[in-house]
Amino acid sequence: MRVKCVICDQIETIDNDSFVAKRLRNRPIHTYTCKSCYDRITERTKVRLATGKFRINKPVLNEDDW
């Protein structure tokens, strides 16, 4: 299966039977990012987390005694 990275527009070939290919076929809202773009985003996110100014908003779970 030929896929195109949404960030750098690089075209790659992935296995048709892989999990990523199945996810892209069945749910069009999922997008593909190449390995280099994915690693770059991961590194920059870790750097932002280390600064202390970046917060991930997690849902607040209310515990009911009901």
XYZ file of C-alpha atoms in Angstrom:
66
model
C 0.000 0.000 0.000
C 1.352 3.416 -0.909
C 0.916 6.113 1.713
C 1.835 9.769 1.884
C 3.097 11.574 4.986
C 0.810 14.462 5.907
C 3.707 16.633 7.081
C 6.524 16.223 4.546
C 4.555 14.690 1.608
C 6.993 11.778 1.342
C 5.488 8.711 -0.333
C 6.275 5.343 1.261
C 5.168 1.763 0.765
C 3.821 -0.227 3.718
C 2.673 -3.828 3.952
C -1.000 -4.333 3.027
C -1.546 -6.661 5.985
C -0.046 -4.364 8.629
C -2.069 -2.769 11.407
C -1.343 0.728 10.092
C -2.637 -0.141 6.612
C -5.821 -1.640 8.038
C -6.405 1.421 10.213
C -5.924 3.765 7.248
C -8.337 1.779 5.069
C -11.116 1.395 7.622
C -10.982 4.796 9.313
C -10.170 7.607 6.896
C -9.758 10.150 9.702
C -6.453 8.524 10.697
C -3.465 10.030 8.938
C -0.010 8.648 8.199
C 3.262 10.196 9.336
C 6.629 8.850 8.242
C 9.174 7.598 10.761
C 11.356 10.728 10.607
C 8.411 13.102 11.199
C 7.044 10.896 13.983
C 10.443 10.859 15.745
C 10.819 14.632 15.348
C 7.389 15.270 16.891
C 8.196 12.878 19.751
C 11.499 14.597 20.543
C 10.010 18.076 20.494
C 7.117 17.021 22.708
C 9.554 15.604 25.256
C 11.502 18.867 25.227
C 8.301 20.871 25.794
C 7.268 18.569 28.647
C 10.677 19.072 30.269
C 10.214 22.864 30.350
C 7.281 22.553 32.740
C 5.117 25.028 30.814
C 3.439 22.367 28.688
C 0.494 20.528 30.220
C -1.514 17.618 28.917
C -5.161 18.125 29.812
C -6.388 14.836 31.187
C -10.079 14.265 31.848
C -11.190 14.641 35.442
C -12.859 11.517 36.717
C -15.618 12.080 39.246
C -16.046 9.145 41.557
C -19.649 8.491 42.488
C -20.510 6.610 45.649
C -23.811 5.703 44.114
